[in-house]
Coordinates of C-alpha atoms and ligand atoms in Angstrom, one line a residue:
X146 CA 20.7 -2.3 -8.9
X147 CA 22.3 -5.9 -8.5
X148 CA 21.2 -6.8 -4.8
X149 CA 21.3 -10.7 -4.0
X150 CA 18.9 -12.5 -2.5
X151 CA 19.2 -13.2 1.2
X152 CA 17.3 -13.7 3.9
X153 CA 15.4 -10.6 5.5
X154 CA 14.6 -10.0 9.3
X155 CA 12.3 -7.1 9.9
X156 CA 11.2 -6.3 13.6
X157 CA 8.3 -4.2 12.8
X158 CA 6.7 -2.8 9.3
X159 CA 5.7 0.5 10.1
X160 CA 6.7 3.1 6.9
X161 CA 8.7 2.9 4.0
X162 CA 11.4 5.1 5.1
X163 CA 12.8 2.6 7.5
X164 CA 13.4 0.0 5.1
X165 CA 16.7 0.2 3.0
X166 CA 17.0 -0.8 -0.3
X167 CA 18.5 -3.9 0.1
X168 CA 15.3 -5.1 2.1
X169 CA 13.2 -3.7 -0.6
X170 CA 14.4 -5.9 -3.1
X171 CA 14.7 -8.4 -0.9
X172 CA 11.2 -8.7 0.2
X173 CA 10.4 -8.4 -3.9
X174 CA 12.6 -11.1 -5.0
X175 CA 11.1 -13.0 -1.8
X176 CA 7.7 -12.7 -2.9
X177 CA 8.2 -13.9 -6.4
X178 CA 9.5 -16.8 -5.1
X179 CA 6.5 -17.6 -3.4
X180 CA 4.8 -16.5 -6.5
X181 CA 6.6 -19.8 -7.8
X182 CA 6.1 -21.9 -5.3
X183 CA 8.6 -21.6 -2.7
X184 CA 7.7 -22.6 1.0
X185 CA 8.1 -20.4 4.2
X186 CA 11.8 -21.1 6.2
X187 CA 9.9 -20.2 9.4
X188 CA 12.2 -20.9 13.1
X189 CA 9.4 -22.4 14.5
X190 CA 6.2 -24.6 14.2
X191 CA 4.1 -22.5 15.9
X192 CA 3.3 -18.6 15.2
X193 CA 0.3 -16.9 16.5
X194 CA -0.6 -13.8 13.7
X195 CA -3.7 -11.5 15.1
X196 CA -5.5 -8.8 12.1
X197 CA -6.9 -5.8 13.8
X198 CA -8.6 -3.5 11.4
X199 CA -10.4 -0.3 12.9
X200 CA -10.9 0.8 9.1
X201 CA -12.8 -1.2 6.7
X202 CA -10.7 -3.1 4.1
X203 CA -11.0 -5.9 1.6
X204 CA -7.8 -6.4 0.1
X205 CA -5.6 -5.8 2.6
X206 CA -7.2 -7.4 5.7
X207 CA -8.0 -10.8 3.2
X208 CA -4.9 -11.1 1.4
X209 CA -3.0 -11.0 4.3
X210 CA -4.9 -13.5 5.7
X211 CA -4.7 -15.5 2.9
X212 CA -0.9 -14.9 3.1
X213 CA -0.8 -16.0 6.8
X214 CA -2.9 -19.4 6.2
X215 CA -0.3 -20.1 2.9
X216 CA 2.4 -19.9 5.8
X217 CA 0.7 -22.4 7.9
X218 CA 0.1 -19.6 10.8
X219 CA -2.4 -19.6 13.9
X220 CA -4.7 -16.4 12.4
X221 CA -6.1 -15.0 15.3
X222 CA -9.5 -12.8 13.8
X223 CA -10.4 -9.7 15.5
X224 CA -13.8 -7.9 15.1
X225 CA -13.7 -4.4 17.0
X226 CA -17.4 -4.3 16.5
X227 CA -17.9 -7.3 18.9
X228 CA -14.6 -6.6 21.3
X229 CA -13.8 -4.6 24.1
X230 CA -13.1 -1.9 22.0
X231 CA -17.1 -1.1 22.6
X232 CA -16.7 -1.3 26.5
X233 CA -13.9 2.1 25.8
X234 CA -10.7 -0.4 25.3
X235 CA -7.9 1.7 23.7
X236 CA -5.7 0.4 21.6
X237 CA -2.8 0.3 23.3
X238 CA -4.5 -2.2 25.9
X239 CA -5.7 -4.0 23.0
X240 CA -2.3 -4.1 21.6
X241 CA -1.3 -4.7 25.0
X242 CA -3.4 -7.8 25.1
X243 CA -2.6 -9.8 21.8
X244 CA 0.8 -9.4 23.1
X245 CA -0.1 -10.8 27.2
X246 CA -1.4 -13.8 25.3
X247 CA 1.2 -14.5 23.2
X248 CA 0.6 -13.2 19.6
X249 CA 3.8 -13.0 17.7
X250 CA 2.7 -10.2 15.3
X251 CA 0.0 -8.0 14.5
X252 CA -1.9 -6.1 11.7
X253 CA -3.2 -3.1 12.6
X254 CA -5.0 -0.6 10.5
X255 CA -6.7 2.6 12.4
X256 CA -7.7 6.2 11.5
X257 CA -5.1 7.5 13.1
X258 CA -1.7 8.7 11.7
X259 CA 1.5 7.4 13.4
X260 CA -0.8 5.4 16.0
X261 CA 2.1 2.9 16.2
X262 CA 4.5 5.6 17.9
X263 CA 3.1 4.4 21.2
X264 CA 3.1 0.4 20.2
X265 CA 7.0 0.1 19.3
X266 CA 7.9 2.7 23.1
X267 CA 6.4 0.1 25.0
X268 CA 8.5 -2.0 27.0
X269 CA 5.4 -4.5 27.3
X270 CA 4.2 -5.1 24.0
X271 CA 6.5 -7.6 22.6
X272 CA 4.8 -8.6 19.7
X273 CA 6.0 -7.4 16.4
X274 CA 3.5 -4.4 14.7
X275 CA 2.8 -4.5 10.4
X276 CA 1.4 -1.4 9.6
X277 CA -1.9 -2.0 7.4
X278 CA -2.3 1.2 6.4
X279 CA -2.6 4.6 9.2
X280 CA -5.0 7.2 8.7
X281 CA -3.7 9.5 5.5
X282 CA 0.1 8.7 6.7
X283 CA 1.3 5.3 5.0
X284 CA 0.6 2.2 3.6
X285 CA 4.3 0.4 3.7
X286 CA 2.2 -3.4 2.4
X287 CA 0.5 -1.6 -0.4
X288 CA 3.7 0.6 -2.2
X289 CA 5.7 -3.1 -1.8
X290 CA 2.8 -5.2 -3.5
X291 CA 2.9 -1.8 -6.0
X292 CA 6.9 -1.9 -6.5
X293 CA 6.9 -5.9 -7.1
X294 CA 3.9 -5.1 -9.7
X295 CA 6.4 -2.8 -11.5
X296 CA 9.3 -4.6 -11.2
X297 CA 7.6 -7.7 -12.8
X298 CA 6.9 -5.4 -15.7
X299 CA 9.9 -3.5 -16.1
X300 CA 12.7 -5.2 -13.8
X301 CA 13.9 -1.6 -12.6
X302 CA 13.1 1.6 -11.6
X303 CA 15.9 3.9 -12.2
X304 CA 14.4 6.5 -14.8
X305 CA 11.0 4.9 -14.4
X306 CA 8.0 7.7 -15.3
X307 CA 5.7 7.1 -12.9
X308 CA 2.6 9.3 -12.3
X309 CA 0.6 9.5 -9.1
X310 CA -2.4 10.9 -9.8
X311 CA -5.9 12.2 -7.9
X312 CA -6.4 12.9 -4.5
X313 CA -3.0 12.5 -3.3
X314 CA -3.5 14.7 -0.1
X315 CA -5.6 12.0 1.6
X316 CA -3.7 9.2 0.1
X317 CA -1.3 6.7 2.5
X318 CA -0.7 4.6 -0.7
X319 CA 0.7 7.8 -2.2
X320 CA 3.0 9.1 0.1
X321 CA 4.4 6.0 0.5
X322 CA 5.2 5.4 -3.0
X323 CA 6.6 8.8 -3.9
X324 CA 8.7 8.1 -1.0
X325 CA 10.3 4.7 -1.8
X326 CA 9.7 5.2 -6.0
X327 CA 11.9 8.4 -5.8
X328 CA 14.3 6.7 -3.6
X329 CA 15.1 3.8 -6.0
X330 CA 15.6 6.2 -9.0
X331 CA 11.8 6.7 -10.5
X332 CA 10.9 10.0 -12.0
X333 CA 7.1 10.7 -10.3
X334 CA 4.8 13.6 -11.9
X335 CA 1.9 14.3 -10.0
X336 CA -1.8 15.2 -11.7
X337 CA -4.9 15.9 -10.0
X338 CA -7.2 18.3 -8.3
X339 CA -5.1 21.2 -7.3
X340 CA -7.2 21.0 -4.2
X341 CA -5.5 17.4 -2.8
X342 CA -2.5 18.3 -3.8
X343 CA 0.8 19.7 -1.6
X344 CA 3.5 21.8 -2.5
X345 CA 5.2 19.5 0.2
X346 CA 5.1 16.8 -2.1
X347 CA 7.1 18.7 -4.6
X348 CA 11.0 16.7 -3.3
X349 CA 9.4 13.9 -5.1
X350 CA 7.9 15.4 -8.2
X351 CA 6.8 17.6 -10.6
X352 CA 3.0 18.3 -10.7
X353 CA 1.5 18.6 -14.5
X354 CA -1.9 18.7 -16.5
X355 CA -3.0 15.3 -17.6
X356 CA -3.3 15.9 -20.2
X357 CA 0.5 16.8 -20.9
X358 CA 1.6 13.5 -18.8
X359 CA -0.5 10.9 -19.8
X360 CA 1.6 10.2 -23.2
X361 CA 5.0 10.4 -21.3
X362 CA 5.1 8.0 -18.3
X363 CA 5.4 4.5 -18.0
X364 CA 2.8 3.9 -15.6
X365 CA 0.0 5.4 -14.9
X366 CA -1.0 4.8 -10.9
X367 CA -4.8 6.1 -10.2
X368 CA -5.9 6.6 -6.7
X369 CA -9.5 6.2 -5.0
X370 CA -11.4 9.9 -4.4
X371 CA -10.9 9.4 -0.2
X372 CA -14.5 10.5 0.9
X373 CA -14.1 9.4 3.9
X374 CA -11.0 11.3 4.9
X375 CA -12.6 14.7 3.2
X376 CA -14.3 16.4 6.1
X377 CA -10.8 16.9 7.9
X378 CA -10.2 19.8 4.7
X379 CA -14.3 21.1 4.0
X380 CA -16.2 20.0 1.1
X381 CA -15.4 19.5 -2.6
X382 CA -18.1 19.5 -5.3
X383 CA -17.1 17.4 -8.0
X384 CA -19.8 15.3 -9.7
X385 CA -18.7 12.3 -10.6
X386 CA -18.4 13.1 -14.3
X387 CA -17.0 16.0 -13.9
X388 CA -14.7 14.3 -11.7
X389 CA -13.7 11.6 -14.9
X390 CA -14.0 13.9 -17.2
X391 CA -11.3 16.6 -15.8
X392 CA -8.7 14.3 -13.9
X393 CA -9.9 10.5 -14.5
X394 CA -8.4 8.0 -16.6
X395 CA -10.9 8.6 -20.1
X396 CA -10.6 6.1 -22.9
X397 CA -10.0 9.1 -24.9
X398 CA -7.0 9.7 -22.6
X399 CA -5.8 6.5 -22.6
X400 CA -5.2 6.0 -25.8
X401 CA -2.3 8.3 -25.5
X402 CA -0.6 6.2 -23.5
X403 CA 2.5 4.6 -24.6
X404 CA 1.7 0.9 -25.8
X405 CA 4.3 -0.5 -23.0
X406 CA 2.6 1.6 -20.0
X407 CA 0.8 0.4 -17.4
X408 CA -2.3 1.5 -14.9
X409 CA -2.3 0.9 -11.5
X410 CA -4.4 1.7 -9.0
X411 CA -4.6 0.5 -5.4
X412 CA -8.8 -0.4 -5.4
X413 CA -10.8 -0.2 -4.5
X414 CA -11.8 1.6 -7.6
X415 CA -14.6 4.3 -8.1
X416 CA -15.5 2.5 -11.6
X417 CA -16.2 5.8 -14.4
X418 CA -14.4 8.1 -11.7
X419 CA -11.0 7.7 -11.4
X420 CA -10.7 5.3 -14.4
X421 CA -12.9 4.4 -17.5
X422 CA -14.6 1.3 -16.3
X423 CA -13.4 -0.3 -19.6
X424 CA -9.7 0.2 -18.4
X425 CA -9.8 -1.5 -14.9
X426 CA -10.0 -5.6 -16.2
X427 CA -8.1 -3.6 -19.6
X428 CA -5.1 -5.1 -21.5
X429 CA -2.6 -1.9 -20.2
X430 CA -4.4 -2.3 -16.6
X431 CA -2.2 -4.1 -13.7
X432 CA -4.8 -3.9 -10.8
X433 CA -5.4 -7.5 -10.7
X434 CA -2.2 -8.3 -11.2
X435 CA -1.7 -6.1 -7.3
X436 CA -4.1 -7.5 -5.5
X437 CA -2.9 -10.9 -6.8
X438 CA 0.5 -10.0 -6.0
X439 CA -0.3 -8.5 -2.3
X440 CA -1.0 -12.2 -0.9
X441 CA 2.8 -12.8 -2.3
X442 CA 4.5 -9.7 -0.9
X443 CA 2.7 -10.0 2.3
X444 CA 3.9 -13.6 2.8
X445 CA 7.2 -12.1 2.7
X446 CA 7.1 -9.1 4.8
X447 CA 4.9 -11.7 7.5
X448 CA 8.2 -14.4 6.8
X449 CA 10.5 -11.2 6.8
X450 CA 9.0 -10.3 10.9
X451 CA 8.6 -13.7 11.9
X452 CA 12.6 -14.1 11.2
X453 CA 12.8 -11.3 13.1
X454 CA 11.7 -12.7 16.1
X455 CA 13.7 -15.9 16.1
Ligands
CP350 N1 -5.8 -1.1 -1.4 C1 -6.3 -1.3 -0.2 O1 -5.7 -1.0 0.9 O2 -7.6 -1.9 -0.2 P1 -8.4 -2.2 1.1 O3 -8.8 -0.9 1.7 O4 -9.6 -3.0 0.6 O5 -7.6 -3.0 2.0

């Protein structure tokens, strides 16, 4: 796909779906740039960014901070613990509020799926909304830092193997990856507990045994065992051994791997669960590569809103 750079305007970041392809590789080539070097084109000197996160996060609430300081934005911090929030504030008020004051775009990541819905409807919230990840439902920030992390390695993804693999049920980093992967042309396979899986998930992929996919993709993307998120289906009763052993990443498994594949995974990772603990800092492992590469892509998708506004 031959798509030439030029200048993106996003009003909101909310899913994967309502970007087309053009912004996707857009946003990718825009964030190698600044991987090079290249300074913000920003309308204006002035641009107030707020991060809300109602779920706990390291990468994603940092790098994008990180991201926003690179652009030479007014980071507005946001503790829940210590707001109104505690007094019964909902988020829409809060939302409400950045917006009354004059923030030009926020971060939000909450619990709850789709919790934008009510956001973008409003007539009086005028700042713009990136998602930062919502509940089990998508993580639009995450499968773009994960795309540009593949394109750097392979520079397409038309007949790309890529598996997803684990507890995919629970996972926002999945669905939005077999979304916008399967969209641009990748071949996913999906591996895991039969438990987190979907037969819903089956337009975008074929589920196989490990075992019988490990030697045939090109990348290998783990995800985290979602404890958090497991009440909302009853228990499972994996140890964690039994856990590696059955659908982790072994070193016995991957040395099947082709020599040219990859391993993702979006971290944080349960070291000797989902992966060997060997393989996360590996030579075949990306994973610092992403959360390097996040503080690129989310300087463009912040540049990519902020031009929206202008
Ligand atoms: N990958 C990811 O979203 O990590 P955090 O939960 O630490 O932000």
């Amino acid at each position: 796909m031959i798509i030439q750079s030029q200048e993106i305007s996003l009003k909101h970041l909310l899913t994967v779906e309502s970007l087309t392809d053009e912004e996707v590789m857009g946003l990718i080539r825009r964030a190698a740039q600044f991987k090079n070097g290249a300074r913000s084109i920003l309308n204006k000197p002035q641009y107030f960014v707020a991060n809300l996160f109602f779920e706990n996060s390291t990468r994603t609430h940092k790098s994008f901070e990180v991201a926003e300081k690179k652009l030479g934005l007014e980071v507005i911090e946001f503790d829940a613990s210590t707001s109104s929030v505690q007094k019964g504030e909902t988020l829409y008020d809060t939302i409400l509020t950045m917006s009354a004051l004059g923030v030009d775009a926020v971060v939000i990541r909450h619990s709850a799926e789709n919790y934008y819905h009510e956001l973008v409807e409003s007539k009086s919230i005028q700042c713009s909304i990136i998602n930062g990840g919502d509940g089990s439902g998508q993580h639009p920030s995450q499968c773009l830092l994960d795309l540009m992390t593949i394109y750097e390695e392979f520079g397409y993804f038309d007949g790309l193997k890529v598996a997803i693999v684990g507890d995919i049920t629970h996972s926002r980093v999945a669905k939005s990856n077999m979304q916008l992967l399967k969209r641009l042309g990748a071949q996913i396979y999906f591996s895991g507990p039969k438990e987190w899986y979907d037969s819903a998930f089956e337009v975008y992929g074929h589920y196989l045994p490990l075992d019988e996919l490990v030697s045939k993709v090109d990348v290998m993307m783990m995800l985290r065992v979602q404890h958090e998120r497991h009440h909302e289906v009853g228990k499972t009763n994996f140890s964690k051994e039994e856990y590696h052993q059955t659908y982790g990443l072994t070193e016995q498994r991957a040395k099947q791997m082709k020599p040219s594949a990859i391993i993702m995974h979006p971290a944080p990772v349960n070291r000797d669960v989902e992966l060997a603990d060997s393989l996360v800092e590996g030579m075949q492992s990306r994973i610092v590569q992403q959360m390097t590469n996040g503080v690129y892509m989310r300087m463009a998708i912040l540049e990519a809103v902020l031009n929206g506004k202008a």
